[in-house]
mmCIF file of C-alpha atoms in Angstrom:
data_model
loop_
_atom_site.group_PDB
_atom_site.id
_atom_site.type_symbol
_atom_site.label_atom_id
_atom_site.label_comp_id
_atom_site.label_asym_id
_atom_site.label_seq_id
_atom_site.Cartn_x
_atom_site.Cartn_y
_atom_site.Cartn_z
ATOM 1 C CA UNK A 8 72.977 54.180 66.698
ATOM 2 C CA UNK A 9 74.840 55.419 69.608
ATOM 3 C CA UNK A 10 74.383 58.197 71.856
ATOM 4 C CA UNK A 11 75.849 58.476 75.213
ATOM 5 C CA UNK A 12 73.851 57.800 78.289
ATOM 6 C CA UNK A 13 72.941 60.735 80.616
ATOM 7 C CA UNK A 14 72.972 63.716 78.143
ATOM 8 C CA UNK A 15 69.874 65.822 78.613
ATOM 9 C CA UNK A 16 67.348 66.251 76.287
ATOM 10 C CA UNK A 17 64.304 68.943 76.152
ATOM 11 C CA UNK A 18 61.887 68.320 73.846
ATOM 12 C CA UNK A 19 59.639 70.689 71.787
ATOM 13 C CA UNK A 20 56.612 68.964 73.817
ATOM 14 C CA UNK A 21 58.100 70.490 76.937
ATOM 15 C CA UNK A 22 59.671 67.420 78.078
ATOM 16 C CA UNK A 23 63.098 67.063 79.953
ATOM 17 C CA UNK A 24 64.545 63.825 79.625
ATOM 18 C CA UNK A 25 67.677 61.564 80.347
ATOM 19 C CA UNK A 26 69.170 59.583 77.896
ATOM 20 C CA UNK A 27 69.053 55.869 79.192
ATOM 21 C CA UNK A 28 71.649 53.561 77.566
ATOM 22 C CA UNK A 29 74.260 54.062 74.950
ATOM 23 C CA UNK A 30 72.575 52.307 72.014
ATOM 24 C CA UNK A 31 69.563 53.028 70.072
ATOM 25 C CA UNK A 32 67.165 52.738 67.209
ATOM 26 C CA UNK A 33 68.155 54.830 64.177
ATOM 27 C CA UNK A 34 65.628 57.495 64.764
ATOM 28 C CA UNK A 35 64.690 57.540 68.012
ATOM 29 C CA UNK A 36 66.476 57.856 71.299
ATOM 30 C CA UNK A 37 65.696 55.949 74.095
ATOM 31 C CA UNK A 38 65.410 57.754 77.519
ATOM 32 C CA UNK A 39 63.909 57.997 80.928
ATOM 33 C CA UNK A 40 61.353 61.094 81.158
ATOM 34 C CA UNK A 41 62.803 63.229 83.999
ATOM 35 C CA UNK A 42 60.544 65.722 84.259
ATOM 36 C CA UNK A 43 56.971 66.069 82.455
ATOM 37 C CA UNK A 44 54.926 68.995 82.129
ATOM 38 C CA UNK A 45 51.504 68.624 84.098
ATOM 39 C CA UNK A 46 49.547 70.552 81.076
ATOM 40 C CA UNK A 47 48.170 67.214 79.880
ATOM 41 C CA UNK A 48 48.995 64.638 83.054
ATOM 42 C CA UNK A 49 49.743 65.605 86.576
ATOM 43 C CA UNK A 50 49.858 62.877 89.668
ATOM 44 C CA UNK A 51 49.924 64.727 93.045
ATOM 45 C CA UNK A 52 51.820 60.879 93.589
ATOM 46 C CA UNK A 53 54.658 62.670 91.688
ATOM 47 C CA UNK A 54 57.167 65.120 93.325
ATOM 48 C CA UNK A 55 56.578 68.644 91.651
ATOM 49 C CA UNK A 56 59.506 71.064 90.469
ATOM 50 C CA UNK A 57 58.837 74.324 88.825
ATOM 51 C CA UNK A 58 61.651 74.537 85.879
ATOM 52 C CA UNK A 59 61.677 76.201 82.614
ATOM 53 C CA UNK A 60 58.988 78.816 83.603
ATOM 54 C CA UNK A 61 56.490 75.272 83.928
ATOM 55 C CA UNK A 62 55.090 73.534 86.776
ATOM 56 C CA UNK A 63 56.205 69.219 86.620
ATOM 57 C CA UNK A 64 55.791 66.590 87.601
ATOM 58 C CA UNK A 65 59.408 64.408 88.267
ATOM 59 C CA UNK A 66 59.076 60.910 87.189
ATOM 60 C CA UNK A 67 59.891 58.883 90.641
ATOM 61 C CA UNK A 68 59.745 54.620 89.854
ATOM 62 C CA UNK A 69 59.075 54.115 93.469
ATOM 63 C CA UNK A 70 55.691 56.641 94.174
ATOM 64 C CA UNK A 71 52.723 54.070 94.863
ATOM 65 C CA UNK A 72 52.729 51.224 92.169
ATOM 66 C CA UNK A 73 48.372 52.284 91.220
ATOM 67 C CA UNK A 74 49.297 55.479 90.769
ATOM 68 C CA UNK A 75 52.235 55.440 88.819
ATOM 69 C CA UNK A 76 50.594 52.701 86.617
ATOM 70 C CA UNK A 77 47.718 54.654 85.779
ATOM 71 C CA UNK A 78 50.278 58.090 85.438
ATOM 72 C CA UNK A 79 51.744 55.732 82.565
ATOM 73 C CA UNK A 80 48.777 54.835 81.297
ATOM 74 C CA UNK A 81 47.885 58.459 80.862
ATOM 75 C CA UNK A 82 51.051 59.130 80.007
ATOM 76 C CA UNK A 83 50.579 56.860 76.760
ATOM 77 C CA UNK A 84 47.672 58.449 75.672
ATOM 78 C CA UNK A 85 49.487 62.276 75.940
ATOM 79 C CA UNK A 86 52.445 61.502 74.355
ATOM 80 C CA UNK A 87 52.386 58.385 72.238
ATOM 81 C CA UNK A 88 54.854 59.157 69.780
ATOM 82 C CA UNK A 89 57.430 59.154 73.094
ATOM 83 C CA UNK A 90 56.225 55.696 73.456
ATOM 84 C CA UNK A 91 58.673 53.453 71.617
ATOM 85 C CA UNK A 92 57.917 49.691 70.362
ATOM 86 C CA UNK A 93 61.011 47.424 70.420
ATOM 87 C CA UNK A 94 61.931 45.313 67.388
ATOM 88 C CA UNK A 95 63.726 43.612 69.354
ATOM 89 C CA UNK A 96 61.465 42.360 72.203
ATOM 90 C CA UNK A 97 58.439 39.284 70.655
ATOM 91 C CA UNK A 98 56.857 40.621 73.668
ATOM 92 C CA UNK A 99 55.634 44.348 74.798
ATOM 93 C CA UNK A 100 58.492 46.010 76.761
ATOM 94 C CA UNK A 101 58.077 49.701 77.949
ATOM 95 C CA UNK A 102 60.375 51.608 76.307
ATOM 96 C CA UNK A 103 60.198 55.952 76.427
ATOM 97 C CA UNK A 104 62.117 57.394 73.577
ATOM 98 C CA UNK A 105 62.393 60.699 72.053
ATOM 99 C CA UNK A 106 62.091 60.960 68.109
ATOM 100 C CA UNK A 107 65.057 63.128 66.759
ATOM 101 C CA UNK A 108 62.303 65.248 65.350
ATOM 102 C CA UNK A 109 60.850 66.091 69.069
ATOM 103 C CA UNK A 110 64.683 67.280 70.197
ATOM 104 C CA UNK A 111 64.254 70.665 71.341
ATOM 105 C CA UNK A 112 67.841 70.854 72.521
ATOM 106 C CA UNK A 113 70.318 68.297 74.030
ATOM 107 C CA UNK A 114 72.887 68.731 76.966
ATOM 108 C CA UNK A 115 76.058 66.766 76.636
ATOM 109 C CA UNK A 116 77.585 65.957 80.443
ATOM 110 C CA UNK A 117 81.321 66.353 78.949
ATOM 111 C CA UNK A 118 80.573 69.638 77.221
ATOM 112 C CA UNK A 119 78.819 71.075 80.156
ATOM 113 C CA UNK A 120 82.209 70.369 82.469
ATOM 114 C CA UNK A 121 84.385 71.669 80.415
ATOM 115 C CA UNK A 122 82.801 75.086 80.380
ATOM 116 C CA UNK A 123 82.204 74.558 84.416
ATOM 117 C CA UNK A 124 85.708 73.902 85.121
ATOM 118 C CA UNK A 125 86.915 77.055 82.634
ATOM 119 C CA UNK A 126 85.244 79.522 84.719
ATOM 120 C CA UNK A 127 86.816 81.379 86.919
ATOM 121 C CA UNK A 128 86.742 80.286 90.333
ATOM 122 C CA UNK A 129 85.468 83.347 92.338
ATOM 123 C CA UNK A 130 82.520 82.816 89.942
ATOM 124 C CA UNK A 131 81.348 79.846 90.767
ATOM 125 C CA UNK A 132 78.622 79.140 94.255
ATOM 126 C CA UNK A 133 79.128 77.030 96.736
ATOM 127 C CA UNK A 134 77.653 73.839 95.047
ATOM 128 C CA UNK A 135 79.767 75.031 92.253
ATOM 129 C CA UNK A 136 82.984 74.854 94.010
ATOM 130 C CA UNK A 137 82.547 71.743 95.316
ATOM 131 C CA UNK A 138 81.840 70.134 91.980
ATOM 132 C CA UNK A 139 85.276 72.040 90.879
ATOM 133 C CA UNK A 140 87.009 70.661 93.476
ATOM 134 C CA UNK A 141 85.787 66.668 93.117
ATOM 135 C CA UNK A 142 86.681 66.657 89.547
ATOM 136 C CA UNK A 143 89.736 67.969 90.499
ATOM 137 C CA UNK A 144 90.602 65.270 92.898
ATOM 138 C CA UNK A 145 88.927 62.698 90.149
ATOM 139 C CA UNK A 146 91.462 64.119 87.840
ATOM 140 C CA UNK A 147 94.597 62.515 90.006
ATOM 141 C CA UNK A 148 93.430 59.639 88.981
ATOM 142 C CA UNK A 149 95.143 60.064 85.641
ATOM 143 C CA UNK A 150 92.007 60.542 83.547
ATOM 144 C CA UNK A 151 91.725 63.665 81.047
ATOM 145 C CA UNK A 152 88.965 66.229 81.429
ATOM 146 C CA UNK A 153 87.213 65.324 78.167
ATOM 147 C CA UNK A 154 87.221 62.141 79.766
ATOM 148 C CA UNK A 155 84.791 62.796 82.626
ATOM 149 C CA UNK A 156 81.073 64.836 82.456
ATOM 150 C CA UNK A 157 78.559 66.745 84.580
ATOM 151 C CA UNK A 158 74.842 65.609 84.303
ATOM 152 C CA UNK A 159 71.725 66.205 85.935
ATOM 153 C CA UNK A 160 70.852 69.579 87.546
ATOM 154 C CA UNK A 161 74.547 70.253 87.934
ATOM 155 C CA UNK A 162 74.367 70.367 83.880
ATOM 156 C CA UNK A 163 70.761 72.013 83.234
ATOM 157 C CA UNK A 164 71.508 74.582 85.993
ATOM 158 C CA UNK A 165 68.694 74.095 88.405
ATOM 159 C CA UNK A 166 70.315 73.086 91.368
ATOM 160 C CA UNK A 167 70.354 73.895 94.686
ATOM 161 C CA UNK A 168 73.035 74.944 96.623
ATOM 162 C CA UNK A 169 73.856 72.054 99.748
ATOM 163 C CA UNK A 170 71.134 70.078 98.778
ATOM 164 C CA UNK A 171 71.211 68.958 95.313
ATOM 165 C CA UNK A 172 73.893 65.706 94.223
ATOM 166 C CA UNK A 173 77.212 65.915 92.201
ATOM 167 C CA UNK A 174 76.308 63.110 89.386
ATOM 168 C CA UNK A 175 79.346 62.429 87.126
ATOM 169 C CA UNK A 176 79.837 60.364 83.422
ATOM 170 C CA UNK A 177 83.150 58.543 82.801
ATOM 171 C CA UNK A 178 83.253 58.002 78.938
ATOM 172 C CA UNK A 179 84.815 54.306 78.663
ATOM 173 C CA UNK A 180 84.549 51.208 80.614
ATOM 174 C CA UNK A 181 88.432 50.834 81.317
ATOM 175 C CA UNK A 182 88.582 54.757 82.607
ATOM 176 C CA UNK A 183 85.786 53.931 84.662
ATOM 177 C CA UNK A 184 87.691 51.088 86.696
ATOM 178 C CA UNK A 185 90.601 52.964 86.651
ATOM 179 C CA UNK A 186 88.931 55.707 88.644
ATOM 180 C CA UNK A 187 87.252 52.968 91.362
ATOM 181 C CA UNK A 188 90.767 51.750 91.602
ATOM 182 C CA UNK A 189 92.592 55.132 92.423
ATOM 183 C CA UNK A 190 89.229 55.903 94.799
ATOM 184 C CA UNK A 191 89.593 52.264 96.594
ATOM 185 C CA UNK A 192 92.760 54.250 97.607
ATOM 186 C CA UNK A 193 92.252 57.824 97.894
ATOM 187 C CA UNK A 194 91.753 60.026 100.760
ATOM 188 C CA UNK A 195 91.045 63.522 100.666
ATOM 189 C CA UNK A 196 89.676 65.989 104.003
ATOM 190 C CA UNK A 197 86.344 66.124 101.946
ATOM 191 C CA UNK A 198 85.930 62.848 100.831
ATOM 192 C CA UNK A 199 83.737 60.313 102.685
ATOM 193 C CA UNK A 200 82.060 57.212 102.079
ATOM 194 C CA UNK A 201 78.659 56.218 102.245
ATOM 195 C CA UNK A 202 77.794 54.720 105.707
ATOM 196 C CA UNK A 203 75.443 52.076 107.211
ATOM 197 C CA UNK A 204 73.053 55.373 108.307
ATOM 198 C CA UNK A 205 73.531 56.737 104.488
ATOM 199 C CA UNK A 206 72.992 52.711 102.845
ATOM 200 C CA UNK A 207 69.839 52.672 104.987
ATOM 201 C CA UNK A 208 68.034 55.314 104.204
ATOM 202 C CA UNK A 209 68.337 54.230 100.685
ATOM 203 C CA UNK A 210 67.425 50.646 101.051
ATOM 204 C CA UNK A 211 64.296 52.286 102.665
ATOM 205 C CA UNK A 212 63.192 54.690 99.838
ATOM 206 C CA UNK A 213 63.599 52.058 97.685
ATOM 207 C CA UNK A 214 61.561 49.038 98.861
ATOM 208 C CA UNK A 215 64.559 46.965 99.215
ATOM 209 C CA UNK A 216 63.528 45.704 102.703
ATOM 210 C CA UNK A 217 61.261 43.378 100.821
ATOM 211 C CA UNK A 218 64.119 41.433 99.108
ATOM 212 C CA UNK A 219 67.288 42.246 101.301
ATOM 213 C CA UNK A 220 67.624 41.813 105.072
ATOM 214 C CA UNK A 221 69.371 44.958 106.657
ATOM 215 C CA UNK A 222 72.744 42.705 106.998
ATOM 216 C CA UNK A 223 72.520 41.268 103.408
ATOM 217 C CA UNK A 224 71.771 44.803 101.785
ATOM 218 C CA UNK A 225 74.697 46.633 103.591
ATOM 219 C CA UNK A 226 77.242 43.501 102.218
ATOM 220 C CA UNK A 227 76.477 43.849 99.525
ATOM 221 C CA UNK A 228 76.390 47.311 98.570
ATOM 222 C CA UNK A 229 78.961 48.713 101.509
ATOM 223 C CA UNK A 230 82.107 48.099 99.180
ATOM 224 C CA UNK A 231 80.707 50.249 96.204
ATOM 225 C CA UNK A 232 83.430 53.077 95.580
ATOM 226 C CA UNK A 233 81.009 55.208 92.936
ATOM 227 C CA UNK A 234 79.065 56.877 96.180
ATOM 228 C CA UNK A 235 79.938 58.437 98.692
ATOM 229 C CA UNK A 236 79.832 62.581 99.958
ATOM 230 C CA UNK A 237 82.755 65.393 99.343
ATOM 231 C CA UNK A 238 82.425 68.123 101.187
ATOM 232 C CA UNK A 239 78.925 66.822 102.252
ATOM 233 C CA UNK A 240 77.429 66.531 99.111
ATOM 234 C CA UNK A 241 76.425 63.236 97.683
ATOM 235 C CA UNK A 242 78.127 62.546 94.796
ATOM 236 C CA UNK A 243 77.213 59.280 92.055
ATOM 237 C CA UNK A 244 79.952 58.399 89.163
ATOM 238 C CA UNK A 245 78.009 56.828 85.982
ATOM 239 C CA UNK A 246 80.407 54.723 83.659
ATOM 240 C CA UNK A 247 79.296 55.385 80.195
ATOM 241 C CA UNK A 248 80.093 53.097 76.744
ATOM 242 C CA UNK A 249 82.536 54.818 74.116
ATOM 243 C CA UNK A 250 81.295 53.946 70.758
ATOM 244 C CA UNK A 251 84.337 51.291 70.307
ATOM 245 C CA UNK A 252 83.126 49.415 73.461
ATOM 246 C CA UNK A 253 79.405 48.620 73.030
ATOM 247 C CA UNK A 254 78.361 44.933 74.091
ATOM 248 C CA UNK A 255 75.554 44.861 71.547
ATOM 249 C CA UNK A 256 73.860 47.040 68.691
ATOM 250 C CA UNK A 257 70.386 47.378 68.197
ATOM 251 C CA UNK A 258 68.412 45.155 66.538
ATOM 252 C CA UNK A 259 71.460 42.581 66.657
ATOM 253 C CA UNK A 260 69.481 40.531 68.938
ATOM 254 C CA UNK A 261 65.590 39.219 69.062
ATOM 255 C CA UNK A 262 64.660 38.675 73.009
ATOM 256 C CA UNK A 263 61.265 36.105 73.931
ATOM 257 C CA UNK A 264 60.155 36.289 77.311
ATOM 258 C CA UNK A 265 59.464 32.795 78.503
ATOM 259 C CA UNK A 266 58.936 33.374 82.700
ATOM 260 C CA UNK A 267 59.994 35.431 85.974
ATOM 261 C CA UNK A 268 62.741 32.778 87.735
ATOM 262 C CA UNK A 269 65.135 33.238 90.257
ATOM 263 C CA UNK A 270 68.274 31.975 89.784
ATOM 264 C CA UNK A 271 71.678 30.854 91.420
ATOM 265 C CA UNK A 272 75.218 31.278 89.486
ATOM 266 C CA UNK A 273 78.804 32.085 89.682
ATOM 267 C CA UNK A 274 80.326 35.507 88.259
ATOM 268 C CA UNK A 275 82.842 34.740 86.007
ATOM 269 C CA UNK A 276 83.125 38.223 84.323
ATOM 270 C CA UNK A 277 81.812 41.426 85.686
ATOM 271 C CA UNK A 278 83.793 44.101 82.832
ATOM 272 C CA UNK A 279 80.205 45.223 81.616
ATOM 273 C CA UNK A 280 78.483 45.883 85.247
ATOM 274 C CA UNK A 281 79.795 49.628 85.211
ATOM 275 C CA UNK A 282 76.430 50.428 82.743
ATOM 276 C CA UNK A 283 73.003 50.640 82.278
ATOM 277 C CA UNK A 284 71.796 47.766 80.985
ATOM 278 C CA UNK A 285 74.940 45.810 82.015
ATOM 279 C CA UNK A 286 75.158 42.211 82.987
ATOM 280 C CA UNK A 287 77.135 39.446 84.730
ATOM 281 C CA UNK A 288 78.577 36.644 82.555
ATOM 282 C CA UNK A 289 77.846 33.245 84.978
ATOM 283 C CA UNK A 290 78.525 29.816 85.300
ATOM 284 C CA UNK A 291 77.454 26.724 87.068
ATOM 285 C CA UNK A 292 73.317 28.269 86.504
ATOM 286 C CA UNK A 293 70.752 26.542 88.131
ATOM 287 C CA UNK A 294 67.066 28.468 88.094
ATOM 288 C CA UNK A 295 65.706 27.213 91.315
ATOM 289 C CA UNK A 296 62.082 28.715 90.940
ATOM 290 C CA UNK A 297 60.137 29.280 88.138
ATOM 291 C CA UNK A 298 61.148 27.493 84.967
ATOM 292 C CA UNK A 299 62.731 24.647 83.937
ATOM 293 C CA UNK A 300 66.243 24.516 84.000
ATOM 294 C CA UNK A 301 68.383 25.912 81.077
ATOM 295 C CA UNK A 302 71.823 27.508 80.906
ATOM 296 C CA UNK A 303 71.748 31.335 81.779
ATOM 297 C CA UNK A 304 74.823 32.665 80.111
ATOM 298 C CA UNK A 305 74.213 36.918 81.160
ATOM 299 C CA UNK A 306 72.051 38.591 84.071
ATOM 300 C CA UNK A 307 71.380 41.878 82.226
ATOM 301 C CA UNK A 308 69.990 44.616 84.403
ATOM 302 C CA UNK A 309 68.841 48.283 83.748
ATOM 303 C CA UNK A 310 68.716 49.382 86.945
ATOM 304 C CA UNK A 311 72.302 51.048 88.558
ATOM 305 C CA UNK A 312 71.659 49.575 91.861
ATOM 306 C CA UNK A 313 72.864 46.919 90.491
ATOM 307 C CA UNK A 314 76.104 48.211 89.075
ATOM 308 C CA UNK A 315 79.691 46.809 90.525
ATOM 309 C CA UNK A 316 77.738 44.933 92.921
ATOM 310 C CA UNK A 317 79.564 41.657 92.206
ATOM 311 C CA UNK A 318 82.833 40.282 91.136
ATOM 312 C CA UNK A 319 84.224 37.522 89.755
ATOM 313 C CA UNK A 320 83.950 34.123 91.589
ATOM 314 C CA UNK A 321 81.301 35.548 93.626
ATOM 315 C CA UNK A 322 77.719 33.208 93.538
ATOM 316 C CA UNK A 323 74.832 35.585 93.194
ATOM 317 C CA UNK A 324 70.920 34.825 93.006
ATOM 318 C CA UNK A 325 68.765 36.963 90.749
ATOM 319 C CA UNK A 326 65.408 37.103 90.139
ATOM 320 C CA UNK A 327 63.894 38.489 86.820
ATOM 321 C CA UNK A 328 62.659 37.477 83.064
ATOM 322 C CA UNK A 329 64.192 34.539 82.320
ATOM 323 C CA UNK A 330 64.814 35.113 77.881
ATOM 324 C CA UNK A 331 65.607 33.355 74.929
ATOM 325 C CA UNK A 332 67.731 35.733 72.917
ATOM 326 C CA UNK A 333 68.495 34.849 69.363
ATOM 327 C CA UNK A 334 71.066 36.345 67.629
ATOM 328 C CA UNK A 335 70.978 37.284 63.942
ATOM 329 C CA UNK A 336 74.657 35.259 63.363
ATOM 330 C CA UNK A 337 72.455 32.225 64.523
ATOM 331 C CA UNK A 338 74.009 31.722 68.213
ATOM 332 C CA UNK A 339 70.717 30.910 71.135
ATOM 333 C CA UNK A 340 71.140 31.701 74.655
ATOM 334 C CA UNK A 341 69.447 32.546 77.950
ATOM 335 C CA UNK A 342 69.650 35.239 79.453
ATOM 336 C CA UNK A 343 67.594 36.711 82.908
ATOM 337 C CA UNK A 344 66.921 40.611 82.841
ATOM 338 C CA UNK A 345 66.126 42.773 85.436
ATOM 339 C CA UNK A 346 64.485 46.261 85.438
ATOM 340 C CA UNK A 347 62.576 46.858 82.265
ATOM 341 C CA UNK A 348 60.876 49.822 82.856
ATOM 342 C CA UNK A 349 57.439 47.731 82.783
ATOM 343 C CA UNK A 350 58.262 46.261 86.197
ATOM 344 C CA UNK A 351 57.691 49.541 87.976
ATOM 345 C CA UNK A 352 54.524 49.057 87.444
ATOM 346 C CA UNK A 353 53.768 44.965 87.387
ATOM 347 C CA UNK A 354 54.362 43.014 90.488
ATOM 348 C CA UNK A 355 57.999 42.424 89.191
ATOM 349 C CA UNK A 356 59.112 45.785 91.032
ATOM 350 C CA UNK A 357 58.924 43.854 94.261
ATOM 351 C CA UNK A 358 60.289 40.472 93.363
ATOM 352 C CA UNK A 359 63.474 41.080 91.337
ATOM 353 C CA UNK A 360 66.802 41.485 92.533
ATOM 354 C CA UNK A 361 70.155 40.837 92.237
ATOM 355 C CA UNK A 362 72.677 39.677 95.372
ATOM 356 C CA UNK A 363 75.727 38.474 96.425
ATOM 357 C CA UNK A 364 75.089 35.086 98.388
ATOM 358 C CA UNK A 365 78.637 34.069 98.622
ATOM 359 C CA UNK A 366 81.630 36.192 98.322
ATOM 360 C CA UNK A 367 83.620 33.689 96.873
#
């Protein structure tokens, strides 16, 4: 089934979540819990936010591993029927979904900017404005409104004026390189990019000093054209799969985890690395820890740090779950994945990576 990525749910269970991915089981959606009610669970671990007249708890990957683990755990035993079990993994993956039964109400990111950008202007606050304005300037790019969407607080209307981020969906892989093309390009008083400062704060809050050096985290993420500020605000742009475009359906595929590897290869295709999961089509593999060697034909990864991070010709090294994915037309390949939710929470969250280590 497919549902776009980064639409909004609330459930009946008091839940807000974000859709994670484009495809999904037939009656369930899969998500990432955003925000969690602390009637039945709360971690102090956790960030709280009061929304919906409800104290919760927001759902950070990178609070302390023990703590998170065992807010999981807990988690599990609250709400098991937002625990999903993959057909499609032999092995047990964490996966949250939300059963189309628990939808209290869902919030669609290109629905929510068209009614922002029909209101008048004088209407609209000063984080408001500024979204107006970005979309506007994303708009020279040649894309159509019901092309783009607004998600996040923007969309559920809790944020905060000069503090919370602009986070926008492109609907289509092509439109979504065509807008990093015209930004590669674009200048505008209120546009800037992210700098070293900006890079390094975020390689910080997210442990990547244990994998990257400074110099080998800022190469490789300095060229990304999908962050950056406008008018001081930090703004993200999400590419999103039209139905058309999908690179695989549910329950096409049967994945067996065989070992964590690291592994070296050259990017010879990097169309699908604008989503979540995406991958990197390689050639030339060679796993040089872990495993013995086989082919690895994709590195998949479901985490958007990892997004447009390499092109074509590029060698990159990744470490992750080295799979044996069988297709149901017969075809056997390898593939290495990064990110399953399960390696917040294992050791894996502070051995896997992916990274450029020659720029071709």
């Amino acid at each position: 089934m497919h549902f776009y990525e980064s639409s909004i749910i609330t459930t009946i269970d008091g839940l807000h979540c974000q859709v994670y991915g484009n495809e999904h089981p037939g009656n369930t959606i899969l998500v990432k819990p955003k925000y969690i009610p602390t009637d039945n669970l709360h971690s102090d671990a956790l960030p709280y936010r009061f929304l919906s007249g409800k104290k919760m708890n927001r759902l950070n990957l990178w609070a302390d591993k023990n703590e998170l683990k065992n807010y999981i755990g807990e988690f599990r035993k609250q709400y098991p029927d937002y625990i999903y079990k993959s057909t499609m993994h032999e092995d047990d993956r964490l996966f949250f979904s939300v059963p189309i039964n628990k939808i209290e109400r869902i919030y669609f990111p290109k629905k929510g900017l068209s009614e922002l950008m029909s209101m008048p202007t004088k209407s609209l606050d000063e984080h408001l404005k500024t979204v107006y304005e970005f979309v506007n300037l994303l708009l020279e790019s040649g894309l159509k409104l019901n092309e783009l969407g607004i998600t996040y607080s923007t969309l559920m209307g809790h944020y905060l004026s000069n503090i919370s981020d602009i986070n926008v969906v492109v609907y289509g892989k092509d439109n979504f390189w065509k807008l990093m093309d015209y930004l590669k390009e674009s200048s505008h008083p209120l546009l800037r990019w992210k700098n070293k400062e900006d890079w390094m704060k975020f390689y910080n809050g997210r442990n990547r000093f244990a994998i990257f050096t400074k110099e080998q985290f800022l190469k490789n993420m300095y060229r990304k054209k999908s962050e950056g500020y406008f008018n001081n605000t930090l703004f993200v742009i999400f590419g999103v799969e039209n139905e058309n475009e999908v690179w695989f359906n549910w329950n096409e595929e049967v994945y067996k985890e065989l070992d964590l590897v690291t592994v070296q290869g050259t990017v010879t295709n990097n169309f699908n690395s604008v989503i979540r999961p995406g991958y990197y089509e390689i050639k030339d593999s060679k796993i040089i820890n872990g495993h013995e060697d086989v082919p690895i034909k994709k590195i998949v990864f479901y985490s958007r740090d990892y997004c447009i991070l390499a092109y074509p010709g590029e060698k990159i090294e990744a470490c992750g779950l080295l799979e044996l994915v069988r297709h149901k037309n017969g075809e056997r390949y390898y593939r290495v994945v990064i990110g399953y939710f399960d390696a917040y929470i294992s050791d894996r969250r502070e051995k896997e990576f992916i990274k450029v280590i020659n720029d071709g």
